[in-house]
Amino acid sequence: MAASSSYDGVLLGMGNPLLDISAVVDEAFLTKYDVKLNNAILAEEKHLPMYDELSSKGNVEYIAGGATQNSIRVAQWMLQVPGATSYMGCIGKDKYGEEMKNAAQAAGVTAHYYEDEAAPTGTCAVCVVGGERSLIANLSAANCYKSEHLKKPENWALVEKAKYIYIAGFFLTVSPDSIQLVAEHAAENNKVFLMNLSAPFICEFFRDAQEKVLPYVDYIFGNETEARIFSKVRGWETENVEEIALRISQLPLASGKQKRIAVITQGADPVVVAEDGKVKTFPVILLPKEKLVDTNGAGDAFVGGFLSQLVQGKSIEDSVKAGCYAANVIIQRSGCTYPEKPDFN
């Protein structure tokens, strides 16, 4: 690792900070609330009683989450350089908000939260069945982020300082104008801007917002389900993940952008990387089923591991390896948590 000063604030994330309320449930619980495994959705009226029901379970855990925040925390853990990463999002003025602040601080992330006076801190129900997870997000305060917060000098300073900026697709539902400001800044200043497809519903119902920002995106992440929905809504008529990754990488670029790299994970199947009109695949670290605790945060951890190498100027191959390492660590633990030190070389 080079001198820590050169990595000061090198990576910035912006997104929806959510407190994960995670518990092992059964199929009947999923049916009761009409949720599918391996999906991520926004809570509707019918889901609201779920949070109390999960909280009353003996095995419930509360873990600071939110997709982008998870990725940033994992990148920070992999880097082991204090202050290398920073994060912005909106929380409420409540005990969950305090937990969020403490978790960010403990992780070594410089967090500048916008604190909403009225709304409670957002939560995410994590229903685990057989190691697979379903996510139902009740954004609350996370939905209240405003670009006015971003424009404040002390917060915009984090943008100025960063050389890499990562935002999960989930933030498109909250503050597309904040994303646009940061995306344009990255294009004008030759910085690397990265996003994630994040969930089928983002690709399907927030297509316009996604379409507007895509030209600015240097690296786009996603999983095979999201990639196939992305293809479907565009009428590409292919389910072939390699072909879809290639086509995503070749979508139009904003002026000043050289190229786009698409990185699509497929669970236990190889990671697909499309760059310069070519596709490469990289195997993941396979895990015996009995070691799987839950897949919550696996995709976020992959991105975090990937970013930890990219910001050091490492190759795509090294970045994918680090992503696979981080994801492998996270799925052997509950939620997006990790041991004290990484063991990656």
mmCIF file of N, CA, C and O in Angstrom, residues 129-218:
data_model
loop_
_atom_site.group_PDB
_atom_site.id
_atom_site.type_symbol
_atom_site.label_atom_id
_atom_site.label_comp_id
_atom_site.label_asym_id
_atom_site.label_seq_id
_atom_site.Cartn_x
_atom_site.Cartn_y
_atom_site.Cartn_z
ATOM 1 N N VAL A 129 -33.815 -17.325 3.735
ATOM 2 C CA VAL A 129 -34.328 -18.701 3.650
ATOM 3 C C VAL A 129 -33.263 -19.541 2.959
ATOM 4 O O VAL A 129 -32.902 -19.265 1.805
ATOM 5 N N GLY A 130 -32.743 -20.516 3.664
ATOM 6 C CA GLY A 130 -31.730 -21.407 3.075
ATOM 7 C C GLY A 130 -30.524 -20.671 2.537
ATOM 8 O O GLY A 130 -29.970 -21.032 1.510
ATOM 9 N N GLY A 131 -30.122 -19.612 3.227
ATOM 10 C CA GLY A 131 -28.940 -18.859 2.826
ATOM 11 C C GLY A 131 -29.189 -17.808 1.760
ATOM 12 O O GLY A 131 -28.385 -16.910 1.554
ATOM 13 N N GLU A 132 -30.342 -17.890 1.060
ATOM 14 C CA GLU A 132 -30.672 -16.878 0.046
ATOM 15 C C GLU A 132 -31.456 -15.757 0.730
ATOM 16 O O GLU A 132 -32.104 -15.987 1.745
ATOM 17 N N ARG A 133 -31.427 -14.563 0.140
ATOM 18 C CA ARG A 133 -32.093 -13.457 0.829
ATOM 19 C C ARG A 133 -33.108 -12.745 -0.047
ATOM 20 O O ARG A 133 -33.022 -12.733 -1.267
ATOM 21 N N SER A 134 -34.085 -12.125 0.609
ATOM 22 C CA SER A 134 -35.006 -11.222 -0.061
ATOM 23 C C SER A 134 -34.960 -9.899 0.694
ATOM 24 O O SER A 134 -34.977 -9.889 1.927
ATOM 25 N N LEU A 135 -34.893 -8.786 -0.048
ATOM 26 C CA LEU A 135 -34.750 -7.476 0.580
ATOM 27 C C LEU A 135 -35.983 -6.611 0.330
ATOM 28 O O LEU A 135 -36.434 -6.490 -0.811
ATOM 29 N N ILE A 136 -36.512 -6.031 1.413
ATOM 30 C CA ILE A 136 -37.653 -5.113 1.277
ATOM 31 C C ILE A 136 -37.266 -3.821 1.995
ATOM 32 O O ILE A 136 -37.166 -3.783 3.223
ATOM 33 N N ALA A 137 -37.050 -2.765 1.221
ATOM 34 C CA ALA A 137 -36.530 -1.515 1.786
ATOM 35 C C ALA A 137 -37.644 -0.524 2.081
ATOM 36 O O ALA A 137 -38.472 -0.244 1.222
ATOM 37 N N ASN A 138 -37.648 -0.029 3.320
ATOM 38 C CA ASN A 138 -38.540 1.055 3.712
ATOM 39 C C ASN A 138 -37.661 2.294 3.843
ATOM 40 O O ASN A 138 -37.046 2.521 4.881
ATOM 41 N N LEU A 139 -37.565 3.071 2.756
ATOM 42 C CA LEU A 139 -36.542 4.111 2.665
ATOM 43 C C LEU A 139 -36.661 5.195 3.729
ATOM 44 O O LEU A 139 -35.654 5.677 4.240
ATOM 45 N N SER A 140 -37.897 5.608 4.044
ATOM 46 C CA SER A 140 -38.112 6.689 5.022
ATOM 47 C C SER A 140 -37.129 7.833 4.798
ATOM 48 O O SER A 140 -37.108 8.422 3.731
ATOM 49 N N ALA A 141 -36.266 8.124 5.779
ATOM 50 C CA ALA A 141 -35.350 9.267 5.662
ATOM 51 C C ALA A 141 -34.426 9.159 4.457
ATOM 52 O O ALA A 141 -34.088 10.172 3.831
ATOM 53 N N ALA A 142 -34.016 7.935 4.100
ATOM 54 C CA ALA A 142 -33.094 7.771 2.961
ATOM 55 C C ALA A 142 -33.676 8.389 1.691
ATOM 56 O O ALA A 142 -32.950 8.849 0.811
ATOM 57 N N ASN A 143 -35.012 8.442 1.636
ATOM 58 C CA ASN A 143 -35.717 8.985 0.470
ATOM 59 C C ASN A 143 -35.706 10.511 0.450
ATOM 60 O O ASN A 143 -36.166 11.124 -0.507
ATOM 61 N N CYS A 144 -35.197 11.129 1.520
ATOM 62 C CA CYS A 144 -35.285 12.587 1.663
ATOM 63 C C CYS A 144 -33.993 13.306 1.306
ATOM 64 O O CYS A 144 -33.856 14.501 1.557
ATOM 65 N N TYR A 145 -33.026 12.587 0.741
ATOM 66 C CA TYR A 145 -31.760 13.254 0.411
ATOM 67 C C TYR A 145 -32.002 14.349 -0.625
ATOM 68 O O TYR A 145 -32.751 14.159 -1.575
ATOM 69 N N LYS A 146 -31.364 15.503 -0.408
ATOM 70 C CA LYS A 146 -31.540 16.647 -1.315
ATOM 71 C C LYS A 146 -30.179 17.099 -1.846
ATOM 72 O O LYS A 146 -29.188 17.090 -1.118
ATOM 73 N N SER A 147 -30.181 17.538 -3.105
ATOM 74 C CA SER A 147 -28.918 18.003 -3.690
ATOM 75 C C SER A 147 -28.383 19.251 -2.984
ATOM 76 O O SER A 147 -27.198 19.563 -3.086
ATOM 77 N N GLU A 148 -29.253 19.958 -2.224
ATOM 78 C CA GLU A 148 -28.777 21.130 -1.456
ATOM 79 C C GLU A 148 -27.694 20.702 -0.469
ATOM 80 O O GLU A 148 -26.738 21.438 -0.232
ATOM 81 N N HIS A 149 -27.857 19.514 0.098
ATOM 82 C CA HIS A 149 -26.854 18.990 1.047
ATOM 83 C C HIS A 149 -25.540 18.752 0.322
ATOM 84 O O HIS A 149 -24.464 19.109 0.807
ATOM 85 N N LEU A 150 -25.634 18.174 -0.860
ATOM 86 C CA LEU A 150 -24.447 17.875 -1.671
ATOM 87 C C LEU A 150 -23.687 19.151 -2.026
ATOM 88 O O LEU A 150 -22.454 19.175 -2.062
ATOM 89 N N LYS A 151 -24.442 20.238 -2.288
ATOM 90 C CA LYS A 151 -23.827 21.494 -2.751
ATOM 91 C C LYS A 151 -23.147 22.280 -1.632
ATOM 92 O O LYS A 151 -22.406 23.221 -1.902
ATOM 93 N N LYS A 152 -23.410 21.919 -0.372
ATOM 94 C CA LYS A 152 -22.753 22.629 0.735
ATOM 95 C C LYS A 152 -21.236 22.429 0.607
ATOM 96 O O LYS A 152 -20.779 21.310 0.349
ATOM 97 N N PRO A 153 -20.461 23.495 0.810
ATOM 98 C CA PRO A 153 -19.015 23.420 0.573
ATOM 99 C C PRO A 153 -18.323 22.244 1.274
ATOM 100 O O PRO A 153 -17.494 21.569 0.674
ATOM 101 N N GLU A 154 -18.698 21.981 2.515
ATOM 102 C CA GLU A 154 -18.022 20.896 3.258
ATOM 103 C C GLU A 154 -18.338 19.510 2.682
ATOM 104 O O GLU A 154 -17.548 18.571 2.835
ATOM 105 N N ASN A 155 -19.496 19.399 2.012
ATOM 106 C CA ASN A 155 -19.861 18.121 1.384
ATOM 107 C C ASN A 155 -19.334 18.010 -0.044
ATOM 108 O O ASN A 155 -18.825 16.967 -0.450
ATOM 109 N N TRP A 156 -19.444 19.120 -0.792
ATOM 110 C CA TRP A 156 -18.919 19.107 -2.159
ATOM 111 C C TRP A 156 -17.398 18.870 -2.133
ATOM 112 O O TRP A 156 -16.829 18.309 -3.073
ATOM 113 N N ALA A 157 -16.754 19.255 -1.030
ATOM 114 C CA ALA A 157 -15.312 19.014 -0.868
ATOM 115 C C ALA A 157 -14.989 17.518 -0.983
ATOM 116 O O ALA A 157 -13.928 17.152 -1.497
ATOM 117 N N LEU A 158 -15.912 16.654 -0.535
ATOM 118 C CA LEU A 158 -15.698 15.204 -0.652
ATOM 119 C C LEU A 158 -15.706 14.782 -2.123
ATOM 120 O O LEU A 158 -14.961 13.898 -2.535
ATOM 121 N N VAL A 159 -16.575 15.447 -2.915
ATOM 122 C CA VAL A 159 -16.657 15.170 -4.356
ATOM 123 C C VAL A 159 -15.357 15.629 -5.028
ATOM 124 O O VAL A 159 -14.763 14.907 -5.836
ATOM 125 N N GLU A 160 -14.926 16.830 -4.676
ATOM 126 C CA GLU A 160 -13.692 17.396 -5.249
ATOM 127 C C GLU A 160 -12.485 16.501 -4.976
ATOM 128 O O GLU A 160 -11.633 16.299 -5.839
ATOM 129 N N LYS A 161 -12.439 15.975 -3.770
ATOM 130 C CA LYS A 161 -11.297 15.167 -3.332
ATOM 131 C C LYS A 161 -11.275 13.789 -3.988
ATOM 132 O O LYS A 161 -10.218 13.230 -4.276
ATOM 133 N N ALA A 162 -12.458 13.230 -4.245
ATOM 134 C CA ALA A 162 -12.553 11.855 -4.757
ATOM 135 C C ALA A 162 -12.046 11.736 -6.189
ATOM 136 O O ALA A 162 -12.245 12.635 -7.007
ATOM 137 N N LYS A 163 -11.412 10.611 -6.477
ATOM 138 C CA LYS A 163 -11.009 10.310 -7.857
ATOM 139 C C LYS A 163 -11.925 9.237 -8.463
ATOM 140 O O LYS A 163 -11.989 9.057 -9.669
ATOM 141 N N TYR A 164 -12.623 8.516 -7.579
ATOM 142 C CA TYR A 164 -13.565 7.467 -7.981
ATOM 143 C C TYR A 164 -14.867 7.715 -7.232
ATOM 144 O O TYR A 164 -14.852 7.922 -6.020
ATOM 145 N N ILE A 165 -15.975 7.678 -7.951
ATOM 146 C CA ILE A 165 -17.276 7.922 -7.309
ATOM 147 C C ILE A 165 -18.224 6.785 -7.679
ATOM 148 O O ILE A 165 -18.439 6.490 -8.857
ATOM 149 N N TYR A 166 -18.773 6.143 -6.642
ATOM 150 C CA TYR A 166 -19.658 4.988 -6.860
ATOM 151 C C TYR A 166 -21.045 5.260 -6.287
ATOM 152 O O TYR A 166 -21.188 5.709 -5.145
ATOM 153 N N ILE A 167 -22.068 4.995 -7.097
ATOM 154 C CA ILE A 167 -23.458 5.181 -6.665
ATOM 155 C C ILE A 167 -24.290 3.985 -7.149
ATOM 156 O O ILE A 167 -24.309 3.695 -8.346
ATOM 157 N N ALA A 168 -24.950 3.295 -6.234
ATOM 158 C CA ALA A 168 -25.819 2.188 -6.639
ATOM 159 C C ALA A 168 -27.064 2.742 -7.338
ATOM 160 O O ALA A 168 -27.478 3.880 -7.082
ATOM 161 N N GLY A 169 -27.661 1.937 -8.204
ATOM 162 C CA GLY A 169 -28.854 2.347 -8.949
ATOM 163 C C GLY A 169 -30.024 2.732 -8.062
ATOM 164 O O GLY A 169 -30.893 3.514 -8.470
ATOM 165 N N PHE A 170 -30.036 2.205 -6.829
ATOM 166 C CA PHE A 170 -31.150 2.500 -5.907
ATOM 167 C C PHE A 170 -31.314 4.005 -5.669
ATOM 168 O O PHE A 170 -32.397 4.483 -5.381
ATOM 169 N N PHE A 171 -30.202 4.756 -5.772
ATOM 170 C CA PHE A 171 -30.243 6.194 -5.497
ATOM 171 C C PHE A 171 -30.978 6.960 -6.603
ATOM 172 O O PHE A 171 -31.372 8.109 -6.414
ATOM 173 N N LEU A 172 -31.190 6.300 -7.744
ATOM 174 C CA LEU A 172 -31.944 6.925 -8.846
ATOM 175 C C LEU A 172 -33.384 7.234 -8.434
ATOM 176 O O LEU A 172 -34.012 8.130 -8.988
ATOM 177 N N THR A 173 -33.909 6.479 -7.471
ATOM 178 C CA THR A 173 -35.295 6.699 -7.034
ATOM 179 C C THR A 173 -35.384 7.869 -6.058
ATOM 180 O O THR A 173 -36.462 8.327 -5.730
ATOM 181 N N VAL A 174 -34.223 8.324 -5.567
ATOM 182 C CA VAL A 174 -34.195 9.322 -4.499
ATOM 183 C C VAL A 174 -33.758 10.697 -4.983
ATOM 184 O O VAL A 174 -34.449 11.685 -4.814
ATOM 185 N N SER A 175 -32.567 10.762 -5.594
ATOM 186 C CA SER A 175 -32.021 12.070 -5.962
ATOM 187 C C SER A 175 -31.248 12.026 -7.276
ATOM 188 O O SER A 175 -30.032 12.185 -7.309
ATOM 189 N N PRO A 176 -31.994 11.839 -8.389
ATOM 190 C CA PRO A 176 -31.310 11.801 -9.684
ATOM 191 C C PRO A 176 -30.527 13.078 -9.988
ATOM 192 O O PRO A 176 -29.505 13.034 -10.657
ATOM 193 N N ASP A 177 -30.995 14.221 -9.448
ATOM 194 C CA ASP A 177 -30.265 15.468 -9.713
ATOM 195 C C ASP A 177 -28.897 15.471 -9.031
ATOM 196 O O ASP A 177 -27.919 15.987 -9.579
ATOM 197 N N SER A 178 -28.799 14.846 -7.834
ATOM 198 C CA SER A 178 -27.494 14.719 -7.168
ATOM 199 C C SER A 178 -26.559 13.848 -8.003
ATOM 200 O O SER A 178 -25.375 14.158 -8.165
ATOM 201 N N ILE A 179 -27.112 12.759 -8.541
ATOM 202 C CA ILE A 179 -26.309 11.848 -9.366
ATOM 203 C C ILE A 179 -25.792 12.592 -10.596
ATOM 204 O O ILE A 179 -24.614 12.483 -10.947
ATOM 205 N N GLN A 180 -26.670 13.376 -11.217
ATOM 206 C CA GLN A 180 -26.293 14.111 -12.423
ATOM 207 C C GLN A 180 -25.157 15.101 -12.144
ATOM 208 O O GLN A 180 -24.194 15.191 -12.909
ATOM 209 N N LEU A 181 -25.248 15.807 -11.022
ATOM 210 C CA LEU A 181 -24.204 16.776 -10.648
ATOM 211 C C LEU A 181 -22.847 16.097 -10.535
ATOM 212 O O LEU A 181 -21.843 16.573 -11.060
ATOM 213 N N VAL A 182 -22.851 14.954 -9.846
ATOM 214 C CA VAL A 182 -21.613 14.229 -9.595
ATOM 215 C C VAL A 182 -21.089 13.585 -10.886
ATOM 216 O O VAL A 182 -19.885 13.586 -11.158
ATOM 217 N N ALA A 183 -22.008 13.060 -11.702
ATOM 218 C CA ALA A 183 -21.628 12.416 -12.957
ATOM 219 C C ALA A 183 -20.968 13.429 -13.902
ATOM 220 O O ALA A 183 -19.944 13.141 -14.535
ATOM 221 N N GLU A 184 -21.551 14.622 -13.972
ATOM 222 C CA GLU A 184 -21.000 15.658 -14.848
ATOM 223 C C GLU A 184 -19.645 16.131 -14.328
ATOM 224 O O GLU A 184 -18.716 16.359 -15.106
ATOM 225 N N HIS A 185 -19.544 16.262 -13.011
ATOM 226 C CA HIS A 185 -18.258 16.645 -12.397
ATOM 227 C C HIS A 185 -17.176 15.627 -12.758
ATOM 228 O O HIS A 185 -16.057 15.998 -13.117
ATOM 229 N N ALA A 186 -17.526 14.341 -12.679
ATOM 230 C CA ALA A 186 -16.560 13.279 -12.989
ATOM 231 C C ALA A 186 -16.120 13.365 -14.454
ATOM 232 O O ALA A 186 -14.933 13.254 -14.763
ATOM 233 N N ALA A 187 -17.079 13.610 -15.349
ATOM 234 C CA ALA A 187 -16.754 13.697 -16.784
ATOM 235 C C ALA A 187 -15.841 14.889 -17.076
ATOM 236 O O ALA A 187 -14.873 14.776 -17.829
ATOM 237 N N GLU A 188 -16.146 16.013 -16.439
ATOM 238 C CA GLU A 188 -15.367 17.238 -16.685
ATOM 239 C C GLU A 188 -13.963 17.166 -16.102
ATOM 240 O O GLU A 188 -13.046 17.849 -16.552
ATOM 241 N N ASN A 189 -13.800 16.356 -15.049
ATOM 242 C CA ASN A 189 -12.522 16.328 -14.337
ATOM 243 C C ASN A 189 -11.773 15.011 -14.481
ATOM 244 O O ASN A 189 -10.896 14.698 -13.679
ATOM 245 N N ASN A 190 -12.171 14.249 -15.508
ATOM 246 C CA ASN A 190 -11.454 13.016 -15.816
ATOM 247 C C ASN A 190 -11.403 12.052 -14.633
ATOM 248 O O ASN A 190 -10.362 11.448 -14.341
ATOM 249 N N LYS A 191 -12.523 11.948 -13.922
ATOM 250 C CA LYS A 191 -12.618 11.029 -12.788
ATOM 251 C C LYS A 191 -13.418 9.795 -13.195
ATOM 252 O O LYS A 191 -14.121 9.815 -14.202
ATOM 253 N N VAL A 192 -13.310 8.759 -12.404
ATOM 254 C CA VAL A 192 -13.993 7.505 -12.736
ATOM 255 C C VAL A 192 -15.338 7.451 -12.014
ATOM 256 O O VAL A 192 -15.403 7.566 -10.782
ATOM 257 N N PHE A 193 -16.408 7.292 -12.795
ATOM 258 C CA PHE A 193 -17.766 7.244 -12.244
ATOM 259 C C PHE A 193 -18.330 5.845 -12.437
ATOM 260 O O PHE A 193 -18.318 5.311 -13.541
ATOM 261 N N LEU A 194 -18.797 5.242 -11.348
ATOM 262 C CA LEU A 194 -19.259 3.851 -11.378
ATOM 263 C C LEU A 194 -20.671 3.748 -10.824
ATOM 264 O O LEU A 194 -21.029 4.432 -9.857
ATOM 265 N N MET A 195 -21.483 2.882 -11.472
ATOM 266 C CA MET A 195 -22.843 2.652 -10.975
ATOM 267 C C MET A 195 -23.187 1.172 -10.995
ATOM 268 O O MET A 195 -22.411 0.341 -11.475
ATOM 269 N N ASN A 196 -24.360 0.861 -10.466
ATOM 270 C CA ASN A 196 -24.827 -0.516 -10.379
ATOM 271 C C ASN A 196 -26.263 -0.574 -10.898
ATOM 272 O O ASN A 196 -27.046 0.352 -10.644
ATOM 273 N N LEU A 197 -26.599 -1.628 -11.612
ATOM 274 C CA LEU A 197 -27.997 -1.801 -12.050
ATOM 275 C C LEU A 197 -28.898 -1.980 -10.828
ATOM 276 O O LEU A 197 -30.045 -1.544 -10.814
ATOM 277 N N SER A 198 -28.364 -2.663 -9.806
ATOM 278 C CA SER A 198 -28.936 -2.776 -8.458
ATOM 279 C C SER A 198 -30.154 -3.676 -8.266
ATOM 280 O O SER A 198 -30.225 -4.402 -7.303
ATOM 281 N N ALA A 199 -31.157 -3.593 -9.126
ATOM 282 C CA ALA A 199 -32.351 -4.430 -8.939
ATOM 283 C C ALA A 199 -33.191 -4.420 -10.204
ATOM 284 O O ALA A 199 -33.195 -3.435 -10.943
ATOM 285 N N PRO A 200 -33.938 -5.504 -10.433
ATOM 286 C CA PRO A 200 -34.808 -5.537 -11.611
ATOM 287 C C PRO A 200 -35.757 -4.337 -11.684
ATOM 288 O O PRO A 200 -35.950 -3.769 -12.764
ATOM 289 N N PHE A 201 -36.306 -3.909 -10.534
ATOM 290 C CA PHE A 201 -37.295 -2.822 -10.590
ATOM 291 C C PHE A 201 -36.675 -1.492 -11.034
ATOM 292 O O PHE A 201 -37.337 -0.656 -11.643
ATOM 293 N N ILE A 202 -35.380 -1.313 -10.747
ATOM 294 C CA ILE A 202 -34.706 -0.090 -11.197
ATOM 295 C C ILE A 202 -34.616 -0.113 -12.734
ATOM 296 O O ILE A 202 -34.939 0.872 -13.405
ATOM 297 N N CYS A 203 -34.191 -1.243 -13.275
ATOM 298 C CA CYS A 203 -34.056 -1.375 -14.729
ATOM 299 C C CYS A 203 -35.404 -1.238 -15.433
ATOM 300 O O CYS A 203 -35.481 -0.762 -16.562
ATOM 301 N N GLU A 204 -36.466 -1.655 -14.734
ATOM 302 C CA GLU A 204 -37.783 -1.690 -15.346
ATOM 303 C C GLU A 204 -38.549 -0.369 -15.196
ATOM 304 O O GLU A 204 -39.074 0.165 -16.157
ATOM 305 N N PHE A 205 -38.590 0.148 -13.962
ATOM 306 C CA PHE A 205 -39.468 1.289 -13.684
ATOM 307 C C PHE A 205 -38.745 2.632 -13.567
ATOM 308 O O PHE A 205 -39.367 3.671 -13.481
ATOM 309 N N PHE A 206 -37.410 2.590 -13.523
ATOM 310 C CA PHE A 206 -36.654 3.850 -13.457
ATOM 311 C C PHE A 206 -35.714 3.948 -14.651
ATOM 312 O O PHE A 206 -34.620 4.487 -14.567
ATOM 313 N N ARG A 207 -36.199 3.381 -15.759
ATOM 314 C CA ARG A 207 -35.389 3.303 -16.971
ATOM 315 C C ARG A 207 -34.963 4.694 -17.457
ATOM 316 O O ARG A 207 -33.815 4.892 -17.863
ATOM 317 N N ASP A 208 -35.867 5.659 -17.418
ATOM 318 C CA ASP A 208 -35.548 6.995 -17.929
ATOM 319 C C ASP A 208 -34.409 7.637 -17.137
ATOM 320 O O ASP A 208 -33.474 8.200 -17.719
ATOM 321 N N ALA A 209 -34.515 7.546 -15.821
ATOM 322 C CA ALA A 209 -33.467 8.115 -14.959
ATOM 323 C C ALA A 209 -32.137 7.388 -15.194
ATOM 324 O O ALA A 209 -31.071 8.008 -15.258
ATOM 325 N N GLN A 210 -32.229 6.070 -15.355
ATOM 326 C CA GLN A 210 -31.035 5.245 -15.592
ATOM 327 C C GLN A 210 -30.397 5.623 -16.942
ATOM 328 O O GLN A 210 -29.180 5.785 -17.047
ATOM 329 N N GLU A 211 -31.264 5.768 -17.939
ATOM 330 C CA GLU A 211 -30.839 6.110 -19.301
ATOM 331 C C GLU A 211 -30.086 7.443 -19.343
ATOM 332 O O GLU A 211 -29.102 7.595 -20.066
ATOM 333 N N LYS A 212 -30.555 8.387 -18.536
ATOM 334 C CA LYS A 212 -29.989 9.729 -18.540
ATOM 335 C C LYS A 212 -28.557 9.741 -17.994
ATOM 336 O O LYS A 212 -27.697 10.502 -18.462
ATOM 337 N N VAL A 213 -28.301 8.884 -17.022
ATOM 338 C CA VAL A 213 -26.980 8.906 -16.368
ATOM 339 C C VAL A 213 -25.981 7.927 -17.002
ATOM 340 O O VAL A 213 -24.774 8.115 -16.907
ATOM 341 N N LEU A 214 -26.487 6.891 -17.685
ATOM 342 C CA LEU A 214 -25.604 5.857 -18.251
ATOM 343 C C LEU A 214 -24.453 6.379 -19.122
ATOM 344 O O LEU A 214 -23.344 5.844 -19.047
ATOM 345 N N PRO A 215 -24.669 7.410 -19.948
ATOM 346 C CA PRO A 215 -23.559 7.902 -20.774
ATOM 347 C C PRO A 215 -22.328 8.341 -19.964
ATOM 348 O O PRO A 215 -21.214 8.356 -20.478
ATOM 349 N N TYR A 216 -22.547 8.668 -18.697
ATOM 350 C CA TYR A 216 -21.457 9.147 -17.842
ATOM 351 C C TYR A 216 -20.737 8.013 -17.103
ATOM 352 O O TYR A 216 -19.732 8.235 -16.442
ATOM 353 N N VAL A 217 -21.296 6.815 -17.195
ATOM 354 C CA VAL A 217 -20.806 5.699 -16.366
ATOM 355 C C VAL A 217 -19.628 4.982 -17.024
ATOM 356 O O VAL A 217 -19.740 4.461 -18.126
ATOM 357 N N ASP A 218 -18.490 4.966 -16.306
ATOM 358 C CA ASP A 218 -17.281 4.280 -16.797
ATOM 359 C C ASP A 218 -17.329 2.780 -16.507
ATOM 360 O O ASP A 218 -16.842 1.977 -17.290
#
